[in-house]
PDB file of C-alpha atoms in Angstrom:
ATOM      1  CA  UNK A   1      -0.282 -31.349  36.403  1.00 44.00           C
ATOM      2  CA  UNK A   2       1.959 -28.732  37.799  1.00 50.00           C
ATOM      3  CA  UNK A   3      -0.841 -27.428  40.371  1.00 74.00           C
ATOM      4  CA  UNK A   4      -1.714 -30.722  40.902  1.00 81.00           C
ATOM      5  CA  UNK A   5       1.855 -31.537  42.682  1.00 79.00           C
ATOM      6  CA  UNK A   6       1.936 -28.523  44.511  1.00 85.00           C
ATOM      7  CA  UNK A   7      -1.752 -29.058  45.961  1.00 85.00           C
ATOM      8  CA  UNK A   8      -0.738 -32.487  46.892  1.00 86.00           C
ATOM      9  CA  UNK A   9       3.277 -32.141  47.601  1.00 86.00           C
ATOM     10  CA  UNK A  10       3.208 -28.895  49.274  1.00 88.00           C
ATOM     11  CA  UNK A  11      -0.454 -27.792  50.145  1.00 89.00           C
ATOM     12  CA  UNK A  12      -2.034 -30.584  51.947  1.00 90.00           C
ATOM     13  CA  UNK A  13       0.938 -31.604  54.316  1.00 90.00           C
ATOM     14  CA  UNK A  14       0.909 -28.198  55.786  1.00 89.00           C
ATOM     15  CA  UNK A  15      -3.069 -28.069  55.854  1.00 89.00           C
ATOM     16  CA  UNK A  16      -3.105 -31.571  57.729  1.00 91.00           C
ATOM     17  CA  UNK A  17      -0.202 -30.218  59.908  1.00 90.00           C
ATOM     18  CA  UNK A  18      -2.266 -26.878  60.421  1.00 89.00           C
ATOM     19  CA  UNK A  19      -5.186 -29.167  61.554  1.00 89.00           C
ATOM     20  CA  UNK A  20      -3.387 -31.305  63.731  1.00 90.00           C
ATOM     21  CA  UNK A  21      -1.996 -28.159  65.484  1.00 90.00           C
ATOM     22  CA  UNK A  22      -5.661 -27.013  65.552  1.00 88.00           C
ATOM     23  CA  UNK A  23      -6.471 -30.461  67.385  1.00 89.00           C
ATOM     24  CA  UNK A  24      -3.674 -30.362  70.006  1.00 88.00           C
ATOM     25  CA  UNK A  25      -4.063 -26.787  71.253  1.00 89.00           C
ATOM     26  CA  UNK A  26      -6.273 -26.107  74.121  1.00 84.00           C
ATOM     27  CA  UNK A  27      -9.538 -24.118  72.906  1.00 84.00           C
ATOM     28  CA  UNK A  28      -8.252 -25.041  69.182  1.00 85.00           C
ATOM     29  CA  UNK A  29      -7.088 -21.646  68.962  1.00 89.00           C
ATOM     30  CA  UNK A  30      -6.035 -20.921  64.970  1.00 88.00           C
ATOM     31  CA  UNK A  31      -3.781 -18.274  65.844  1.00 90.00           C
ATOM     32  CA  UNK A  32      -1.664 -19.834  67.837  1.00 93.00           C
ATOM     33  CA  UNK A  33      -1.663 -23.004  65.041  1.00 91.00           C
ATOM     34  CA  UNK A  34      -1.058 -20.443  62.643  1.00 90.00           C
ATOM     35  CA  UNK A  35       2.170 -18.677  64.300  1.00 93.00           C
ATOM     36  CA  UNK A  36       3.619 -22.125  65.336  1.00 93.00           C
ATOM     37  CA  UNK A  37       2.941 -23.855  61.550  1.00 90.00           C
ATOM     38  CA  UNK A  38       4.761 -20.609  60.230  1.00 90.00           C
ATOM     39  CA  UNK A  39       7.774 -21.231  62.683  1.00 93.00           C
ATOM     40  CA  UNK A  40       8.006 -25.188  61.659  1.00 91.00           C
ATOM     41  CA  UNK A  41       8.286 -24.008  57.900  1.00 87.00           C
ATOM     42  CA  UNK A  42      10.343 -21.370  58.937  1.00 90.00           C
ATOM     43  CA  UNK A  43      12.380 -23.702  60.716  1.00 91.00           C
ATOM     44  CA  UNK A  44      12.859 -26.552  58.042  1.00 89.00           C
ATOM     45  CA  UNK A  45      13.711 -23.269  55.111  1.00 84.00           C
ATOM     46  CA  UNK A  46      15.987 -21.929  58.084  1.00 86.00           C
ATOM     47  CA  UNK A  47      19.476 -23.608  56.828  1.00 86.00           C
ATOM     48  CA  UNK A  48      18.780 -22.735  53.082  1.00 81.00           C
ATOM     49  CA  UNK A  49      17.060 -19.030  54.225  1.00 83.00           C
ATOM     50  CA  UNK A  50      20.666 -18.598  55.841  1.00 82.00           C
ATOM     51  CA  UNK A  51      23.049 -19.513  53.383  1.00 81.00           C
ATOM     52  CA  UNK A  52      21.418 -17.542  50.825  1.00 80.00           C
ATOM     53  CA  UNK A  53      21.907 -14.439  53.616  1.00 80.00           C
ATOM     54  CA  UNK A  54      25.265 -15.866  53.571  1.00 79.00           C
ATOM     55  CA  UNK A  55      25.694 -15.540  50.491  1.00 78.00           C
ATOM     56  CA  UNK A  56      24.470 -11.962  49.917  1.00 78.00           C
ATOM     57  CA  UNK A  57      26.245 -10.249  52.829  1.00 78.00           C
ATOM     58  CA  UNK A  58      29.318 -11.813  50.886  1.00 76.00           C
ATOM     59  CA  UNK A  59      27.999 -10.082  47.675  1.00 75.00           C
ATOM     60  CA  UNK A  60      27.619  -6.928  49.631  1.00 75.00           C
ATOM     61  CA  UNK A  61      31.351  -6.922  50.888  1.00 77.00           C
ATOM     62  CA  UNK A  62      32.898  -7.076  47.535  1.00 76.00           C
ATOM     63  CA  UNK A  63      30.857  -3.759  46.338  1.00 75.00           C
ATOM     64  CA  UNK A  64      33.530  -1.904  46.287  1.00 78.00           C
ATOM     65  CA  UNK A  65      35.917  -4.486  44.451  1.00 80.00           C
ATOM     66  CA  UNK A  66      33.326  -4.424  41.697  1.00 75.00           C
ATOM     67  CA  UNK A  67      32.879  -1.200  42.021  1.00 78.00           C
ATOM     68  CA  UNK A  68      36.368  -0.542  40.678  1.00 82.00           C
ATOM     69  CA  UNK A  69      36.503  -3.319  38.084  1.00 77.00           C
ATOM     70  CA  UNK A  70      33.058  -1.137  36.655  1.00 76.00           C
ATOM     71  CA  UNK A  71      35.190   1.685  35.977  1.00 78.00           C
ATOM     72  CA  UNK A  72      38.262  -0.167  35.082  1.00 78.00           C
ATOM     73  CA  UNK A  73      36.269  -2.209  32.539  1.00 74.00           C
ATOM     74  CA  UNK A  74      33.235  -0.127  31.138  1.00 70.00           C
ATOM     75  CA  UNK A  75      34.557  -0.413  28.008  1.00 71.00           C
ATOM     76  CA  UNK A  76      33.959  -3.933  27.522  1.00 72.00           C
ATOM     77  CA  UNK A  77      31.017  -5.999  28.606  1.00 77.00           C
ATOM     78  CA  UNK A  78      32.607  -9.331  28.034  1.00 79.00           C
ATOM     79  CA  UNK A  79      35.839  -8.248  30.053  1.00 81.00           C
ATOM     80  CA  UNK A  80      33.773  -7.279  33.170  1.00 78.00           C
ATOM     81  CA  UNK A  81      32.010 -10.384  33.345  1.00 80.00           C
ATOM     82  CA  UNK A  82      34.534 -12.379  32.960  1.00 81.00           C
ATOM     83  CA  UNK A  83      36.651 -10.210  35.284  1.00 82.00           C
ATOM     84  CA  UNK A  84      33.810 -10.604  37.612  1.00 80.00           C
ATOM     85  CA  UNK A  85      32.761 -14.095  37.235  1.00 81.00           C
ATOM     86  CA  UNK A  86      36.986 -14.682  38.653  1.00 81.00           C
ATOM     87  CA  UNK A  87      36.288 -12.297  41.652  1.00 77.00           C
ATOM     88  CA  UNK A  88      33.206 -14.135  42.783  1.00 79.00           C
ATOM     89  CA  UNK A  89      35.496 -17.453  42.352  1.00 78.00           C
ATOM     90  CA  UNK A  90      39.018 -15.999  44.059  1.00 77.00           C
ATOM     91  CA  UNK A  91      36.404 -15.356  47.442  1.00 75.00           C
ATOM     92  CA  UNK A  92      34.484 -18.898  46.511  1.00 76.00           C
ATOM     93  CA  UNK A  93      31.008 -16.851  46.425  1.00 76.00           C
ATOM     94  CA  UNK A  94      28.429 -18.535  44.147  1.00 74.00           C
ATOM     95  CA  UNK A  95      26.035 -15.514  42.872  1.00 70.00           C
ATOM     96  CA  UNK A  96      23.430 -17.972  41.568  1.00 71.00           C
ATOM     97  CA  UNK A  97      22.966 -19.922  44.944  1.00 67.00           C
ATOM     98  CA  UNK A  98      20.861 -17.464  46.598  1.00 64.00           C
ATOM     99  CA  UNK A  99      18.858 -17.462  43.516  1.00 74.00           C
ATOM    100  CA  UNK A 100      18.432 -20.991  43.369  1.00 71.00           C
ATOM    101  CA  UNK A 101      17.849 -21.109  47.376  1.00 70.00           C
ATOM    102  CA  UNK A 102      15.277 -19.115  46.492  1.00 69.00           C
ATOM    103  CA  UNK A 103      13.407 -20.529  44.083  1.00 77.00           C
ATOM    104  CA  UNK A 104      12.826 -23.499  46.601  1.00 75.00           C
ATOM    105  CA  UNK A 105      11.673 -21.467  49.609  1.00 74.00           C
ATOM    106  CA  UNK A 106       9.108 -20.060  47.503  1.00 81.00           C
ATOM    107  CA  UNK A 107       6.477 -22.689  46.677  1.00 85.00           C
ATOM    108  CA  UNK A 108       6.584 -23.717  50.500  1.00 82.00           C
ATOM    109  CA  UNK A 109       6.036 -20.070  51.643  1.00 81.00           C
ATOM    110  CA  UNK A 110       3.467 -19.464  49.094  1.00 83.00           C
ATOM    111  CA  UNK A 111       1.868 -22.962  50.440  1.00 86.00           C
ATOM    112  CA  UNK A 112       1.399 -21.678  53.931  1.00 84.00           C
ATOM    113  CA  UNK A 113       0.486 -18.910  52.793  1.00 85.00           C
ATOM    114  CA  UNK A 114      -2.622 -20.339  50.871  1.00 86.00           C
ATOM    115  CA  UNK A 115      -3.266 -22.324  53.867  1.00 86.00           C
ATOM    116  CA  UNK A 116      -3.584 -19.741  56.135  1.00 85.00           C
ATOM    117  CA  UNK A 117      -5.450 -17.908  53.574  1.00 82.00           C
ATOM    118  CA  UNK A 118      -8.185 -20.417  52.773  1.00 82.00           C
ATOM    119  CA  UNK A 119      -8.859 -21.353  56.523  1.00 78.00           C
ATOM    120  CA  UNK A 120      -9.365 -17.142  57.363  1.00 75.00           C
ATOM    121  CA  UNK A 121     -11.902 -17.863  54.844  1.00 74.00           C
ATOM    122  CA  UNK A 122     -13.530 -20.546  56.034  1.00 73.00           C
ATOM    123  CA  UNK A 123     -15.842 -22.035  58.992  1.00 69.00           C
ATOM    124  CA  UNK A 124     -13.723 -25.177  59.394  1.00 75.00           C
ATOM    125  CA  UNK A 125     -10.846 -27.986  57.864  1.00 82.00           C
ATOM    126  CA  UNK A 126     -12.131 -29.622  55.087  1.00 82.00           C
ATOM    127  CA  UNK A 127     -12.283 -33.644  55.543  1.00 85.00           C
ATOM    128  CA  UNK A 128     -11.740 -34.336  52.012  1.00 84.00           C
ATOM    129  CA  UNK A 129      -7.777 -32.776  52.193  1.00 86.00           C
ATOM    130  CA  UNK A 130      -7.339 -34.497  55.916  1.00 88.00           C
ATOM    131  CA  UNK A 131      -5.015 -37.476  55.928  1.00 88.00           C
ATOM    132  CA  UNK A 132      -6.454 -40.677  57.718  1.00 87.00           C
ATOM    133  CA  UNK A 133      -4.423 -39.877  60.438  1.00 89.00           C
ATOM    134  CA  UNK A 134      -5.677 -36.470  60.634  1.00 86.00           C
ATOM    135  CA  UNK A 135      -8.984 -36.131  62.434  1.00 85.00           C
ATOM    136  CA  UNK A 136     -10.685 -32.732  61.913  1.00 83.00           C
ATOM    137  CA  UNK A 137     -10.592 -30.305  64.953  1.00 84.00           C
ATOM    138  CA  UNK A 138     -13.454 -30.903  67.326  1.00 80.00           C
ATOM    139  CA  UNK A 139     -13.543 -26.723  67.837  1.00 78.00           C
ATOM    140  CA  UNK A 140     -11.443 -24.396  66.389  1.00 81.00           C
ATOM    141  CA  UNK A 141     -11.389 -20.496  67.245  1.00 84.00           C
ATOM    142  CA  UNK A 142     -10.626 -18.199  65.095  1.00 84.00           C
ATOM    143  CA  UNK A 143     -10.514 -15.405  68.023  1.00 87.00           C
ATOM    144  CA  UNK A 144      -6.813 -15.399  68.711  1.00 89.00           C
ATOM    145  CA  UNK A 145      -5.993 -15.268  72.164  1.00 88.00           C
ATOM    146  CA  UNK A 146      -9.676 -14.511  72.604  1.00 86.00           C
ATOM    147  CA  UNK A 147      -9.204 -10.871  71.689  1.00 89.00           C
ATOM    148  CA  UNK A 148      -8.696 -10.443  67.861  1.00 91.00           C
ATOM    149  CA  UNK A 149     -10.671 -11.956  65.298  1.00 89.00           C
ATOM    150  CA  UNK A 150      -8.632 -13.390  63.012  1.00 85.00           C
ATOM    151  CA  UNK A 151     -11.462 -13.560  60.671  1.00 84.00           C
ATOM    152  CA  UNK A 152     -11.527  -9.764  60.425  1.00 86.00           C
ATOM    153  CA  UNK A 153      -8.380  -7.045  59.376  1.00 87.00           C
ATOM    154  CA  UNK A 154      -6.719  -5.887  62.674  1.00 92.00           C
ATOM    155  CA  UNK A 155      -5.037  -2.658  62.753  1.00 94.00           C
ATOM    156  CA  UNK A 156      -2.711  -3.923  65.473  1.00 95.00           C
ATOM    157  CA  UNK A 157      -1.447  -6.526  63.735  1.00 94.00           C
ATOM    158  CA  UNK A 158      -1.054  -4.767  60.426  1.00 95.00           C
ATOM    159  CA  UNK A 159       0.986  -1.699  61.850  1.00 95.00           C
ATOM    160  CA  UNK A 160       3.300  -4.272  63.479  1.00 96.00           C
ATOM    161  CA  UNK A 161       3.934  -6.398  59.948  1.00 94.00           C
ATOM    162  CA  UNK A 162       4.964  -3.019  58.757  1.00 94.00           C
ATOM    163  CA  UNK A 163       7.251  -2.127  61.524  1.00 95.00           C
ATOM    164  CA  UNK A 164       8.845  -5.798  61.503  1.00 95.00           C
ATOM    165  CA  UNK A 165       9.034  -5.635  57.844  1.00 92.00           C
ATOM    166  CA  UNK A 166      10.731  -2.617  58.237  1.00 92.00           C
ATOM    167  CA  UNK A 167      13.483  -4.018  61.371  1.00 92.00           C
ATOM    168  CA  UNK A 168      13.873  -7.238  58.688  1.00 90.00           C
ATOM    169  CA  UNK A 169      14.657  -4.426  55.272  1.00 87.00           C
ATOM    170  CA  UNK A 170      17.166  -2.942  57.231  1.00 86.00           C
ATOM    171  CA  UNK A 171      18.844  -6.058  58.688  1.00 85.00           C
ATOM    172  CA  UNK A 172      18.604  -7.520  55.161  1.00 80.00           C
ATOM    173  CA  UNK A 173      20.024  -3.966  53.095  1.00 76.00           C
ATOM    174  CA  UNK A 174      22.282  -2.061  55.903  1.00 65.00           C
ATOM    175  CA  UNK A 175      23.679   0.795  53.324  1.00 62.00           C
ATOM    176  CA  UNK A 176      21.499   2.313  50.697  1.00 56.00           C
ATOM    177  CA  UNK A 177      23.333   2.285  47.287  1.00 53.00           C
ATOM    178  CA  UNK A 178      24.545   5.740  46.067  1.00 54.00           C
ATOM    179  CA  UNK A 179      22.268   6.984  42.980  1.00 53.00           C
ATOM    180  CA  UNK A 180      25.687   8.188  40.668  1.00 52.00           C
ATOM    181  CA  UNK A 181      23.683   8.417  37.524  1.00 52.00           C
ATOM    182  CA  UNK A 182      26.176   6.973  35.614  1.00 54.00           C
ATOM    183  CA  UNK A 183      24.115   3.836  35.149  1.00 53.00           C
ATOM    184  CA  UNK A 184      20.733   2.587  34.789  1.00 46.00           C
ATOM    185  CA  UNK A 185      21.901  -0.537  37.009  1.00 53.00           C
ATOM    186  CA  UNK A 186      23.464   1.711  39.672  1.00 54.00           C
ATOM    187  CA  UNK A 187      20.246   3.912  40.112  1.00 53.00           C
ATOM    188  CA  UNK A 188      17.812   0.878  39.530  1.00 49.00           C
ATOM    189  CA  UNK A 189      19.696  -0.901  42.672  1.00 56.00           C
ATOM    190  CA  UNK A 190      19.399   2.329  44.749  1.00 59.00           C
ATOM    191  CA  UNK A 191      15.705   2.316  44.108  1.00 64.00           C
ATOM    192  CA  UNK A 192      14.977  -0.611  44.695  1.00 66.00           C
ATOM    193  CA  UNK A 193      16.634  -0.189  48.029  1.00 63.00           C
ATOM    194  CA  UNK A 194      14.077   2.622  48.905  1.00 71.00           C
ATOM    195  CA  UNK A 195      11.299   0.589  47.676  1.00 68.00           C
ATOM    196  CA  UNK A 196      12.302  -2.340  49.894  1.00 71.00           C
ATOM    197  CA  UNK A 197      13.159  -0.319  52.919  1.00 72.00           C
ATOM    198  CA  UNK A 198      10.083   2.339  52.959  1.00 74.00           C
ATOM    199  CA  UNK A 199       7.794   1.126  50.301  1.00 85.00           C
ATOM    200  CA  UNK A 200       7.057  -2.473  50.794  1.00 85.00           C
ATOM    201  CA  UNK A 201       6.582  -2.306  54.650  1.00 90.00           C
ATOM    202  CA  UNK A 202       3.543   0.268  54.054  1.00 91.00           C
ATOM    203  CA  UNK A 203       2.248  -2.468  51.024  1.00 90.00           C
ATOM    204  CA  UNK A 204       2.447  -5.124  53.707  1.00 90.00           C
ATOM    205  CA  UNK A 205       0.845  -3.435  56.042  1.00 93.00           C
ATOM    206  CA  UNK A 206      -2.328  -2.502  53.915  1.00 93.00           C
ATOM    207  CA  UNK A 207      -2.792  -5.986  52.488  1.00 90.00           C
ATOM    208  CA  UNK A 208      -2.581  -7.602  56.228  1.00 90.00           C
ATOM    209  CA  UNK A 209      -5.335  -5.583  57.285  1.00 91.00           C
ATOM    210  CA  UNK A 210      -6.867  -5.839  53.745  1.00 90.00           C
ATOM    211  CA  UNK A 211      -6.981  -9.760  53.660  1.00 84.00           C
ATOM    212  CA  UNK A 212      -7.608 -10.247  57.706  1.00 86.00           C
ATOM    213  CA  UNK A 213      -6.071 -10.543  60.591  1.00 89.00           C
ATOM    214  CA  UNK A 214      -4.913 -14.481  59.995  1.00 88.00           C
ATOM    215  CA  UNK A 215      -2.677 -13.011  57.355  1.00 88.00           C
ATOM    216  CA  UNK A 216      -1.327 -10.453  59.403  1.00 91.00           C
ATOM    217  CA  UNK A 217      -0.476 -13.024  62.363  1.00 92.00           C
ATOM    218  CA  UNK A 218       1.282 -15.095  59.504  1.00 90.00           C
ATOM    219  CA  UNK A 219       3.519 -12.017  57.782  1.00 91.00           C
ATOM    220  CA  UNK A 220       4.366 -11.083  61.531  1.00 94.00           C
ATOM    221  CA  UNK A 221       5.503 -14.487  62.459  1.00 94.00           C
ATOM    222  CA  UNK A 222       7.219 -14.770  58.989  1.00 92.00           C
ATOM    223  CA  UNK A 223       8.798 -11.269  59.647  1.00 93.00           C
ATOM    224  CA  UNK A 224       9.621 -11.974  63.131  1.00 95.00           C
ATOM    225  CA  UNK A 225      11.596 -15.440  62.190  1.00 93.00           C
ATOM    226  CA  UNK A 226      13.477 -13.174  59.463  1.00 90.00           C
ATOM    227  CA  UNK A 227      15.011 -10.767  61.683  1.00 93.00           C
ATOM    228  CA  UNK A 228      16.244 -13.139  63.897  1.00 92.00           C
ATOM    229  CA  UNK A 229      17.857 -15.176  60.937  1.00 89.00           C
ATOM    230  CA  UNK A 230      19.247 -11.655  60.001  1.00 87.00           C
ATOM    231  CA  UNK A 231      20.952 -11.202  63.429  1.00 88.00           C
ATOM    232  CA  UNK A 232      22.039 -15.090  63.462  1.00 87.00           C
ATOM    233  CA  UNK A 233      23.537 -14.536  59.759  1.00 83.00           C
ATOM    234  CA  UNK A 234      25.143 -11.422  60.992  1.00 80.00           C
ATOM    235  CA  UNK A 235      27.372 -12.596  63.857  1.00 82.00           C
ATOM    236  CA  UNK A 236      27.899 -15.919  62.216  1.00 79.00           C
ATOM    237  CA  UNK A 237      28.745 -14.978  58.315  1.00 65.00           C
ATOM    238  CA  UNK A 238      32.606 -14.573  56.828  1.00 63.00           C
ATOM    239  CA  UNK A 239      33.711 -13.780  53.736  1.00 53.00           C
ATOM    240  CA  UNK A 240      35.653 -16.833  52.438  1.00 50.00           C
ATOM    241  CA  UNK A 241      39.038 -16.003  51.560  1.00 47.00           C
ATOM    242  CA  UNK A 242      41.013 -17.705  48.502  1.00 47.00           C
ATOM    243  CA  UNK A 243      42.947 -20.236  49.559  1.00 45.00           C
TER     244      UNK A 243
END
């Protein structure tokens, strides 16, 4: 049932819409389809993607506020969250809506990301999952820009999605958390931060080139969208005051 919905809810619009971009480029070049499908979805997530940025950078700037109600109130669980829970609400920040933001951005991005994945795959769109509006592509290449086969792992590609993934961890977690091994939370957060920062551009990397170069175009587009939402949440985000 559940997979069901998602093939038909999520999966087909954005194969038909991959196939119609397929149709209407000259040469039916799949890269090209492939990096302007990733900027549509990109671009329809962009509002949510950005208030959940919002709504971390706000997280971020009261650190050091929590930091002190920590110390003030490790004696008591209860009292801290409830002592927290009334900080987040005096600066109207809602911890749970970048979680919930979340959750919805993922079953699109995972989507296009099947999409993309099934058509490196493959020789050609499927007529069965076309809509009757949607013819199949006359010709389709799937040598982007008629110099990388998408078909194939690129190097190129895959050392940028690690570089970009890099720019966007960085943007996204500006100050590494101190390790004050006081607390398992405290050092879990710091390493996590190195993970993020150094660790998951390198995994990125590998599985672009590992999977082929239609999945590294996507993860660069993807990556390339973020860090330009990171720089648009930067100079437009402020920490609500109480009123």
């Amino acid at each position: 049932m559940i997979s069901g919905f998602f093939h038909s809810v999520i999966y087909e619009p954005i194969y038909n819409a991959l196939a119609f971009l397929v149709s209407s480029i000259p040469g039916g070049d799949v890269g090209i389809a492939i990096i302007l499908i990733t900027i549509v979805v990109k671009l329809i997530l962009f509002p949510l993607a950005l208030k959940a940025s919002h709504t971390q950078r706000s997280m971020r700037a009261l650190e050091p506020q929590m930091k002190n109600l920590k110390e003030k109130h490790k004696d008591s669980s209860e009292t801290l969250a409830r002592a927290t829970l009334a900080l987040y609400s005096e600066h109207k920040v809602n911890p749970f809506a970048s979680i919930l933001i979340l959750f919805i951005q993922i079953p699109v991005i995972l989507g296009l990301y099947w999409v993309i994945l099934a058509e490196s795959q493959s020789t050609g769109f499927d007529p069965s999952l076309l809509y009757s509006f949607v013819t199949a592509p006359e010709a389709s290449s799937f040598v982007f820009l008629g110099l990388i086969d998408l078909a194939k792992g690129s190097i190129l590609l895959s050392v940028l999605v690690g570089i970009t993934q890099f720019i966007q961890a960085r943007l996204m977690m500006p100050n590494a958390p101190e390790k004050s091994g006081k607390g398992f939370q405290d050092d879990l957060a710091s390493s996590m931060h190195i993970q993020m920062r150094y660790v998951l551009p390198v995994v990125l990397a590998v599985v672009a080139y590992v999977a082929s170069a239609a999945i590294a175009l996507y993860f660069l587009t993807s990556n390339i969208f973020g860090i330009i939402q990171e720089v648009v949440a930067h100079r437009t985000h402020t920490i609500k005051k109480p009123s």
